Amino acid sequence: TSDARLKTAIAPIRDALAKLQHLQGVTFELVDDPRPRMGLLAQDVQAVAPEAVIETEGILRLAYGNLIGLLVEAIKDLALEVDQLKRTAP
């Protein structure tokens, strides 16, 4: 559902970098599966990007694909900061 013709109320993601800075990448093991994994905690994501969290039967799950827009905008924020620093560097 990426087609713009299927969407309404389209708005840019504001303060993407600030939102991203509230998230922490973690390593973990699932309670019933000790294999090491890495990712994010749904509760942390819910605080800054609730659109990426799905609740099913009381369990929070992440729709990681819904975080791509946030990541793209955060990278653009960083690129802008780098450009500004380059212009002011001696």
PDB file of N, CA and C in Angstrom:
ATOM      1  N   THR A   1       0.829  -1.199   0.000  1.00  0.00           N
ATOM      2  CA  THR A   1       0.000   0.000   0.000  1.00  0.00           C
ATOM      3  C   THR A   1       0.867   1.254   0.000  1.00  0.00           C
ATOM      4  N   SER A   2       1.843   1.282  -0.876  1.00  0.00           N
ATOM      5  CA  SER A   2       2.727   2.449  -0.960  1.00  0.00           C
ATOM      6  C   SER A   2       2.219   3.491  -1.950  1.00  0.00           C
ATOM      7  N   ASP A   3       1.257   3.144  -2.756  1.00  0.00           N
ATOM      8  CA  ASP A   3       0.740   4.047  -3.782  1.00  0.00           C
ATOM      9  C   ASP A   3       0.064   5.260  -3.139  1.00  0.00           C
ATOM     10  N   ALA A   4       0.531   6.446  -3.508  1.00  0.00           N
ATOM     11  CA  ALA A   4      -0.010   7.690  -2.947  1.00  0.00           C
ATOM     12  C   ALA A   4      -1.507   7.828  -3.206  1.00  0.00           C
ATOM     13  N   ARG A   5      -1.988   7.213  -4.276  1.00  0.00           N
ATOM     14  CA  ARG A   5      -3.415   7.328  -4.607  1.00  0.00           C
ATOM     15  C   ARG A   5      -4.302   6.618  -3.591  1.00  0.00           C
ATOM     16  N   LEU A   6      -3.711   5.773  -2.768  1.00  0.00           N
ATOM     17  CA  LEU A   6      -4.481   5.034  -1.762  1.00  0.00           C
ATOM     18  C   LEU A   6      -4.421   5.685  -0.388  1.00  0.00           C
ATOM     19  N   LYS A   7      -3.809   6.861  -0.323  1.00  0.00           N
ATOM     20  CA  LYS A   7      -3.572   7.485   0.981  1.00  0.00           C
ATOM     21  C   LYS A   7      -4.237   8.848   1.078  1.00  0.00           C
ATOM     22  N   THR A   8      -4.609   9.201   2.298  1.00  0.00           N
ATOM     23  CA  THR A   8      -5.120  10.536   2.586  1.00  0.00           C
ATOM     24  C   THR A   8      -4.377  11.058   3.809  1.00  0.00           C
ATOM     25  N   ALA A   9      -4.544  12.315   4.110  1.00  0.00           N
ATOM     26  CA  ALA A   9      -3.938  12.951   5.284  1.00  0.00           C
ATOM     27  C   ALA A   9      -2.420  12.725   5.318  1.00  0.00           C
ATOM     28  N   ILE A  10      -1.779  12.856   4.175  1.00  0.00           N
ATOM     29  CA  ILE A  10      -0.329  12.651   4.065  1.00  0.00           C
ATOM     30  C   ILE A  10       0.380  13.852   4.684  1.00  0.00           C
ATOM     31  N   ALA A  11       1.322  13.585   5.574  1.00  0.00           N
ATOM     32  CA  ALA A  11       2.083  14.653   6.230  1.00  0.00           C
ATOM     33  C   ALA A  11       3.497  14.159   6.479  1.00  0.00           C
ATOM     34  N   PRO A  12       4.488  15.062   6.401  1.00  0.00           N
ATOM     35  CA  PRO A  12       5.863  14.639   6.682  1.00  0.00           C
ATOM     36  C   PRO A  12       6.039  14.269   8.153  1.00  0.00           C
ATOM     37  N   ILE A  13       7.003  13.411   8.406  1.00  0.00           N
ATOM     38  CA  ILE A  13       7.332  13.031   9.780  1.00  0.00           C
ATOM     39  C   ILE A  13       8.205  14.131  10.358  1.00  0.00           C
ATOM     40  N   ARG A  14       7.771  14.744  11.405  1.00  0.00           N
ATOM     41  CA  ARG A  14       8.510  15.838  12.046  1.00  0.00           C
ATOM     42  C   ARG A  14       9.377  15.300  13.177  1.00  0.00           C
ATOM     43  N   ASP A  15      10.491  15.957  13.422  1.00  0.00           N
ATOM     44  CA  ASP A  15      11.395  15.622  14.529  1.00  0.00           C
ATOM     45  C   ASP A  15      11.807  14.151  14.537  1.00  0.00           C
ATOM     46  N   ALA A  16      12.073  13.624  13.336  1.00  0.00           N
ATOM     47  CA  ALA A  16      12.400  12.203  13.204  1.00  0.00           C
ATOM     48  C   ALA A  16      13.650  11.829  14.001  1.00  0.00           C
ATOM     49  N   LEU A  17      14.679  12.655  13.936  1.00  0.00           N
ATOM     50  CA  LEU A  17      15.915  12.332  14.634  1.00  0.00           C
ATOM     51  C   LEU A  17      15.695  12.310  16.147  1.00  0.00           C
ATOM     52  N   ALA A  18      14.949  13.256  16.655  1.00  0.00           N
ATOM     53  CA  ALA A  18      14.659  13.295  18.089  1.00  0.00           C
ATOM     54  C   ALA A  18      13.877  12.054  18.511  1.00  0.00           C
ATOM     55  N   LYS A  19      12.932  11.630  17.684  1.00  0.00           N
ATOM     56  CA  LYS A  19      12.160  10.426  17.995  1.00  0.00           C
ATOM     57  C   LYS A  19      13.074   9.204  18.002  1.00  0.00           C
ATOM     58  N   LEU A  20      13.935   9.132  17.003  1.00  0.00           N
ATOM     59  CA  LEU A  20      14.837   7.995  16.899  1.00  0.00           C
ATOM     60  C   LEU A  20      15.792   7.918  18.079  1.00  0.00           C
ATOM     61  N   GLN A  21      16.185   9.061  18.595  1.00  0.00           N
ATOM     62  CA  GLN A  21      17.120   9.081  19.714  1.00  0.00           C
ATOM     63  C   GLN A  21      16.504   8.532  21.002  1.00  0.00           C
ATOM     64  N   HIS A  22      15.183   8.420  21.051  1.00  0.00           N
ATOM     65  CA  HIS A  22      14.525   7.832  22.219  1.00  0.00           C
ATOM     66  C   HIS A  22      14.498   6.313  22.161  1.00  0.00           C
ATOM     67  N   LEU A  23      14.889   5.761  21.018  1.00  0.00           N
ATOM     68  CA  LEU A  23      14.871   4.309  20.868  1.00  0.00           C
ATOM     69  C   LEU A  23      16.255   3.739  21.146  1.00  0.00           C
ATOM     70  N   GLN A  24      16.271   2.513  21.642  1.00  0.00           N
ATOM     71  CA  GLN A  24      17.535   1.851  21.935  1.00  0.00           C
ATOM     72  C   GLN A  24      17.515   0.472  21.289  1.00  0.00           C
ATOM     73  N   GLY A  25      18.498   0.236  20.438  1.00  0.00           N
ATOM     74  CA  GLY A  25      18.659  -1.099  19.891  1.00  0.00           C
ATOM     75  C   GLY A  25      19.160  -2.010  21.002  1.00  0.00           C
ATOM     76  N   VAL A  26      18.581  -3.196  21.089  1.00  0.00           N
ATOM     77  CA  VAL A  26      18.945  -4.115  22.166  1.00  0.00           C
ATOM     78  C   VAL A  26      19.204  -5.511  21.608  1.00  0.00           C
ATOM     79  N   THR A  27      19.992  -6.279  22.356  1.00  0.00           N
ATOM     80  CA  THR A  27      20.090  -7.711  22.097  1.00  0.00           C
ATOM     81  C   THR A  27      19.249  -8.396  23.165  1.00  0.00           C
ATOM     82  N   PHE A  28      18.728  -9.559  22.816  1.00  0.00           N
ATOM     83  CA  PHE A  28      17.839 -10.243  23.760  1.00  0.00           C
ATOM     84  C   PHE A  28      17.669 -11.703  23.362  1.00  0.00           C
ATOM     85  N   GLU A  29      17.066 -12.452  24.253  1.00  0.00           N
ATOM     86  CA  GLU A  29      16.617 -13.816  23.994  1.00  0.00           C
ATOM     87  C   GLU A  29      15.138 -13.866  24.335  1.00  0.00           C
ATOM     88  N   LEU A  30      14.377 -14.600  23.567  1.00  0.00           N
ATOM     89  CA  LEU A  30      12.968 -14.787  23.885  1.00  0.00           C
ATOM     90  C   LEU A  30      12.835 -15.762  25.046  1.00  0.00           C
ATOM     91  N   VAL A  31      11.784 -15.606  25.810  1.00  0.00           N
ATOM     92  CA  VAL A  31      11.568 -16.452  26.988  1.00  0.00           C
ATOM     93  C   VAL A  31      11.590 -17.932  26.613  1.00  0.00           C
ATOM     94  N   ASP A  32      10.984 -18.280  25.479  1.00  0.00           N
ATOM     95  CA  ASP A  32      10.904 -19.694  25.098  1.00  0.00           C
ATOM     96  C   ASP A  32      11.886 -20.084  23.990  1.00  0.00           C
ATOM     97  N   ASP A  33      12.827 -19.200  23.666  1.00  0.00           N
ATOM     98  CA  ASP A  33      13.809 -19.490  22.618  1.00  0.00           C
ATOM     99  C   ASP A  33      15.103 -18.748  22.932  1.00  0.00           C
ATOM    100  N   PRO A  34      16.122 -19.447  23.412  1.00  0.00           N
ATOM    101  CA  PRO A  34      17.338 -18.783  23.880  1.00  0.00           C
ATOM    102  C   PRO A  34      18.290 -18.288  22.776  1.00  0.00           C
ATOM    103  N   ARG A  35      17.902 -18.411  21.503  1.00  0.00           N
ATOM    104  CA  ARG A  35      18.790 -17.917  20.445  1.00  0.00           C
ATOM    105  C   ARG A  35      18.943 -16.403  20.568  1.00  0.00           C
ATOM    106  N   PRO A  36      20.165 -15.888  20.448  1.00  0.00           N
ATOM    107  CA  PRO A  36      20.361 -14.434  20.543  1.00  0.00           C
ATOM    108  C   PRO A  36      19.727 -13.713  19.356  1.00  0.00           C
ATOM    109  N   ARG A  37      19.139 -12.573  19.660  1.00  0.00           N
ATOM    110  CA  ARG A  37      18.482 -11.738  18.642  1.00  0.00           C
ATOM    111  C   ARG A  37      18.806 -10.286  18.921  1.00  0.00           C
ATOM    112  N   MET A  38      18.419  -9.430  18.000  1.00  0.00           N
ATOM    113  CA  MET A  38      18.534  -7.999  18.242  1.00  0.00           C
ATOM    114  C   MET A  38      17.334  -7.288  17.631  1.00  0.00           C
ATOM    115  N   GLY A  39      17.012  -6.144  18.214  1.00  0.00           N
ATOM    116  CA  GLY A  39      15.867  -5.400  17.719  1.00  0.00           C
ATOM    117  C   GLY A  39      15.540  -4.243  18.646  1.00  0.00           C
ATOM    118  N   LEU A  40      14.268  -3.949  18.725  1.00  0.00           N
ATOM    119  CA  LEU A  40      13.761  -2.856  19.560  1.00  0.00           C
ATOM    120  C   LEU A  40      12.702  -3.413  20.500  1.00  0.00           C
ATOM    121  N   LEU A  41      12.402  -2.662  21.541  1.00  0.00           N
ATOM    122  CA  LEU A  41      11.323  -3.036  22.457  1.00  0.00           C
ATOM    123  C   LEU A  41      10.054  -2.292  22.040  1.00  0.00           C
ATOM    124  N   ALA A  42       8.980  -3.029  21.888  1.00  0.00           N
ATOM    125  CA  ALA A  42       7.725  -2.444  21.421  1.00  0.00           C
ATOM    126  C   ALA A  42       7.250  -1.302  22.313  1.00  0.00           C
ATOM    127  N   GLN A  43       7.449  -1.426  23.608  1.00  0.00           N
ATOM    128  CA  GLN A  43       7.009  -0.373  24.519  1.00  0.00           C
ATOM    129  C   GLN A  43       7.757   0.932  24.256  1.00  0.00           C
ATOM    130  N   ASP A  44       9.054   0.841  23.935  1.00  0.00           N
ATOM    131  CA  ASP A  44       9.824   2.048  23.617  1.00  0.00           C
ATOM    132  C   ASP A  44       9.335   2.677  22.318  1.00  0.00           C
ATOM    133  N   VAL A  45       9.102   1.842  21.320  1.00  0.00           N
ATOM    134  CA  VAL A  45       8.638   2.344  20.022  1.00  0.00           C
ATOM    135  C   VAL A  45       7.251   2.958  20.166  1.00  0.00           C
ATOM    136  N   GLN A  46       6.416   2.350  20.955  1.00  0.00           N
ATOM    137  CA  GLN A  46       5.051   2.836  21.139  1.00  0.00           C
ATOM    138  C   GLN A  46       5.025   4.288  21.627  1.00  0.00           C
ATOM    139  N   ALA A  47       6.027   4.655  22.425  1.00  0.00           N
ATOM    140  CA  ALA A  47       6.082   6.011  22.972  1.00  0.00           C
ATOM    141  C   ALA A  47       6.378   7.066  21.899  1.00  0.00           C
ATOM    142  N   VAL A  48       7.096   6.692  20.835  1.00  0.00           N
ATOM    143  CA  VAL A  48       7.480   7.695  19.829  1.00  0.00           C
ATOM    144  C   VAL A  48       6.875   7.428  18.453  1.00  0.00           C
ATOM    145  N   ALA A  49       6.517   6.192  18.174  1.00  0.00           N
ATOM    146  CA  ALA A  49       5.945   5.852  16.864  1.00  0.00           C
ATOM    147  C   ALA A  49       4.875   4.774  17.034  1.00  0.00           C
ATOM    148  N   PRO A  50       3.757   5.136  17.650  1.00  0.00           N
ATOM    149  CA  PRO A  50       2.718   4.129  17.910  1.00  0.00           C
ATOM    150  C   PRO A  50       2.180   3.473  16.639  1.00  0.00           C
ATOM    151  N   GLU A  51       2.368   4.136  15.496  1.00  0.00           N
ATOM    152  CA  GLU A  51       1.910   3.575  14.222  1.00  0.00           C
ATOM    153  C   GLU A  51       2.637   2.284  13.877  1.00  0.00           C
ATOM    154  N   ALA A  52       3.775   2.041  14.496  1.00  0.00           N
ATOM    155  CA  ALA A  52       4.574   0.851  14.196  1.00  0.00           C
ATOM    156  C   ALA A  52       4.335  -0.281  15.194  1.00  0.00           C
ATOM    157  N   VAL A  53       3.382  -0.096  16.103  1.00  0.00           N
ATOM    158  CA  VAL A  53       3.114  -1.104  17.129  1.00  0.00           C
ATOM    159  C   VAL A  53       1.714  -1.681  16.934  1.00  0.00           C
ATOM    160  N   ILE A  54       1.657  -2.990  16.973  1.00  0.00           N
ATOM    161  CA  ILE A  54       0.387  -3.697  16.826  1.00  0.00           C
ATOM    162  C   ILE A  54       0.175  -4.521  18.096  1.00  0.00           C
ATOM    163  N   GLU A  55      -1.025  -4.431  18.658  1.00  0.00           N
ATOM    164  CA  GLU A  55      -1.331  -5.235  19.850  1.00  0.00           C
ATOM    165  C   GLU A  55      -2.280  -6.351  19.467  1.00  0.00           C
ATOM    166  N   THR A  56      -1.891  -7.567  19.793  1.00  0.00           N
ATOM    167  CA  THR A  56      -2.717  -8.743  19.524  1.00  0.00           C
ATOM    168  C   THR A  56      -2.767  -9.584  20.783  1.00  0.00           C
ATOM    169  N   GLU A  57      -3.954  -9.767  21.283  1.00  0.00           N
ATOM    170  CA  GLU A  57      -4.171 -10.583  22.492  1.00  0.00           C
ATOM    171  C   GLU A  57      -3.276 -10.138  23.643  1.00  0.00           C
ATOM    172  N   GLY A  58      -3.130  -8.830  23.793  1.00  0.00           N
ATOM    173  CA  GLY A  58      -2.369  -8.278  24.896  1.00  0.00           C
ATOM    174  C   GLY A  58      -0.860  -8.254  24.692  1.00  0.00           C
ATOM    175  N   ILE A  59      -0.379  -8.751  23.556  1.00  0.00           N
ATOM    176  CA  ILE A  59       1.054  -8.778  23.264  1.00  0.00           C
ATOM    177  C   ILE A  59       1.358  -7.710  22.210  1.00  0.00           C
ATOM    178  N   LEU A  60       2.391  -6.904  22.479  1.00  0.00           N
ATOM    179  CA  LEU A  60       2.791  -5.874  21.525  1.00  0.00           C
ATOM    180  C   LEU A  60       3.773  -6.455  20.520  1.00  0.00           C
ATOM    181  N   ARG A  61       3.561  -6.121  19.264  1.00  0.00           N
ATOM    182  CA  ARG A  61       4.444  -6.551  18.192  1.00  0.00           C
ATOM    183  C   ARG A  61       4.820  -5.330  17.359  1.00  0.00           C
ATOM    184  N   LEU A  62       5.997  -5.387  16.772  1.00  0.00           N
ATOM    185  CA  LEU A  62       6.444  -4.280  15.934  1.00  0.00           C
ATOM    186  C   LEU A  62       6.240  -4.596  14.466  1.00  0.00           C
ATOM    187  N   ALA A  63       5.746  -3.620  13.746  1.00  0.00           N
ATOM    188  CA  ALA A  63       5.710  -3.673  12.288  1.00  0.00           C
ATOM    189  C   ALA A  63       6.933  -2.872  11.846  1.00  0.00           C
ATOM    190  N   TYR A  64       8.075  -3.553  11.784  1.00  0.00           N
ATOM    191  CA  TYR A  64       9.344  -2.878  11.513  1.00  0.00           C
ATOM    192  C   TYR A  64       9.301  -2.062  10.226  1.00  0.00           C
ATOM    193  N   GLY A  65       8.573  -2.525   9.244  1.00  0.00           N
ATOM    194  CA  GLY A  65       8.459  -1.782   7.989  1.00  0.00           C
ATOM    195  C   GLY A  65       7.891  -0.386   8.178  1.00  0.00           C
ATOM    196  N   ASN A  66       7.049  -0.212   9.183  1.00  0.00           N
ATOM    197  CA  ASN A  66       6.463   1.104   9.445  1.00  0.00           C
ATOM    198  C   ASN A  66       7.477   2.085  10.022  1.00  0.00           C
ATOM    199  N   LEU A  67       8.657   1.608  10.370  1.00  0.00           N
ATOM    200  CA  LEU A  67       9.702   2.493  10.897  1.00  0.00           C
ATOM    201  C   LEU A  67      10.601   3.057   9.793  1.00  0.00           C
ATOM    202  N   ILE A  68      10.460   2.559   8.574  1.00  0.00           N
ATOM    203  CA  ILE A  68      11.343   2.996   7.493  1.00  0.00           C
ATOM    204  C   ILE A  68      11.198   4.494   7.221  1.00  0.00           C
ATOM    205  N   GLY A  69      10.002   5.002   7.210  1.00  0.00           N
ATOM    206  CA  GLY A  69       9.803   6.434   6.984  1.00  0.00           C
ATOM    207  C   GLY A  69      10.510   7.266   8.038  1.00  0.00           C
ATOM    208  N   LEU A  70      10.428   6.830   9.292  1.00  0.00           N
ATOM    209  CA  LEU A  70      11.105   7.518  10.385  1.00  0.00           C
ATOM    210  C   LEU A  70      12.616   7.493  10.178  1.00  0.00           C
ATOM    211  N   LEU A  71      13.154   6.352   9.784  1.00  0.00           N
ATOM    212  CA  LEU A  71      14.596   6.229   9.549  1.00  0.00           C
ATOM    213  C   LEU A  71      15.051   7.113   8.396  1.00  0.00           C
ATOM    214  N   VAL A  72      14.285   7.145   7.322  1.00  0.00           N
ATOM    215  CA  VAL A  72      14.634   7.985   6.169  1.00  0.00           C
ATOM    216  C   VAL A  72      14.677   9.451   6.577  1.00  0.00           C
ATOM    217  N   GLU A  73      13.671   9.902   7.294  1.00  0.00           N
ATOM    218  CA  GLU A  73      13.632  11.312   7.692  1.00  0.00           C
ATOM    219  C   GLU A  73      14.734  11.641   8.693  1.00  0.00           C
ATOM    220  N   ALA A  74      15.077  10.712   9.571  1.00  0.00           N
ATOM    221  CA  ALA A  74      16.173  10.940  10.526  1.00  0.00           C
ATOM    222  C   ALA A  74      17.505  11.058   9.787  1.00  0.00           C
ATOM    223  N   ILE A  75      17.712  10.238   8.771  1.00  0.00           N
ATOM    224  CA  ILE A  75      18.936  10.335   7.975  1.00  0.00           C
ATOM    225  C   ILE A  75      18.998  11.685   7.269  1.00  0.00           C
ATOM    226  N   LYS A  76      17.879  12.142   6.774  1.00  0.00           N
ATOM    227  CA  LYS A  76      17.847  13.461   6.121  1.00  0.00           C
ATOM    228  C   LYS A  76      18.154  14.573   7.125  1.00  0.00           C
ATOM    229  N   ASP A  77      17.642  14.442   8.355  1.00  0.00           N
ATOM    230  CA  ASP A  77      17.962  15.408   9.414  1.00  0.00           C
ATOM    231  C   ASP A  77      19.457  15.428   9.679  1.00  0.00           C
ATOM    232  N   LEU A  78      20.074  14.244   9.753  1.00  0.00           N
ATOM    233  CA  LEU A  78      21.522  14.153   9.981  1.00  0.00           C
ATOM    234  C   LEU A  78      22.303  14.751   8.819  1.00  0.00           C
ATOM    235  N   ALA A  79      21.869  14.480   7.609  1.00  0.00           N
ATOM    236  CA  ALA A  79      22.548  15.019   6.427  1.00  0.00           C
ATOM    237  C   ALA A  79      22.509  16.544   6.446  1.00  0.00           C
ATOM    238  N   LEU A  80      21.391  17.111   6.859  1.00  0.00           N
ATOM    239  CA  LEU A  80      21.270  18.559   6.963  1.00  0.00           C
ATOM    240  C   LEU A  80      22.237  19.106   8.003  1.00  0.00           C
ATOM    241  N   GLU A  81      22.333  18.434   9.148  1.00  0.00           N
ATOM    242  CA  GLU A  81      23.272  18.851  10.189  1.00  0.00           C
ATOM    243  C   GLU A  81      24.718  18.778   9.695  1.00  0.00           C
ATOM    244  N   VAL A  82      25.059  17.718   8.973  1.00  0.00           N
ATOM    245  CA  VAL A  82      26.421  17.572   8.437  1.00  0.00           C
ATOM    246  C   VAL A  82      26.713  18.695   7.449  1.00  0.00           C
ATOM    247  N   ASP A  83      25.760  18.978   6.577  1.00  0.00           N
ATOM    248  CA  ASP A  83      25.950  20.057   5.598  1.00  0.00           C
ATOM    249  C   ASP A  83      26.175  21.405   6.306  1.00  0.00           C
ATOM    250  N   GLN A  84      25.394  21.654   7.353  1.00  0.00           N
ATOM    251  CA  GLN A  84      25.557  22.913   8.096  1.00  0.00           C
ATOM    252  C   GLN A  84      26.921  22.979   8.764  1.00  0.00           C
ATOM    253  N   LEU A  85      27.377  21.871   9.317  1.00  0.00           N
ATOM    254  CA  LEU A  85      28.695  21.833   9.947  1.00  0.00           C
ATOM    255  C   LEU A  85      29.809  22.049   8.925  1.00  0.00           C
ATOM    256  N   LYS A  86      29.642  21.452   7.750  1.00  0.00           N
ATOM    257  CA  LYS A  86      30.656  21.629   6.695  1.00  0.00           C
ATOM    258  C   LYS A  86      30.751  23.089   6.277  1.00  0.00           C
ATOM    259  N   ARG A  87      29.625  23.778   6.217  1.00  0.00           N
ATOM    260  CA  ARG A  87      29.620  25.184   5.804  1.00  0.00           C
ATOM    261  C   ARG A  87      30.238  26.100   6.841  1.00  0.00           C
ATOM    262  N   THR A  88      30.186  25.698   8.112  1.00  0.00           N
ATOM    263  CA  THR A  88      30.713  26.569   9.166  1.00  0.00           C
ATOM    264  C   THR A  88      32.088  26.150   9.644  1.00  0.00           C
ATOM    265  N   ALA A  89      32.602  25.034   9.138  1.00  0.00           N
ATOM    266  CA  ALA A  89      33.942  24.562   9.555  1.00  0.00           C
ATOM    267  C   ALA A  89      35.008  25.481   8.985  1.00  0.00           C
ATOM    268  N   PRO A  90      36.061  25.735   9.771  1.00  0.00           N
ATOM    269  CA  PRO A  90      37.141  26.619   9.278  1.00  0.00           C
ATOM    270  C   PRO A  90      37.949  25.989   8.169  1.00  0.00           C
TER     271      PRO A  90
END
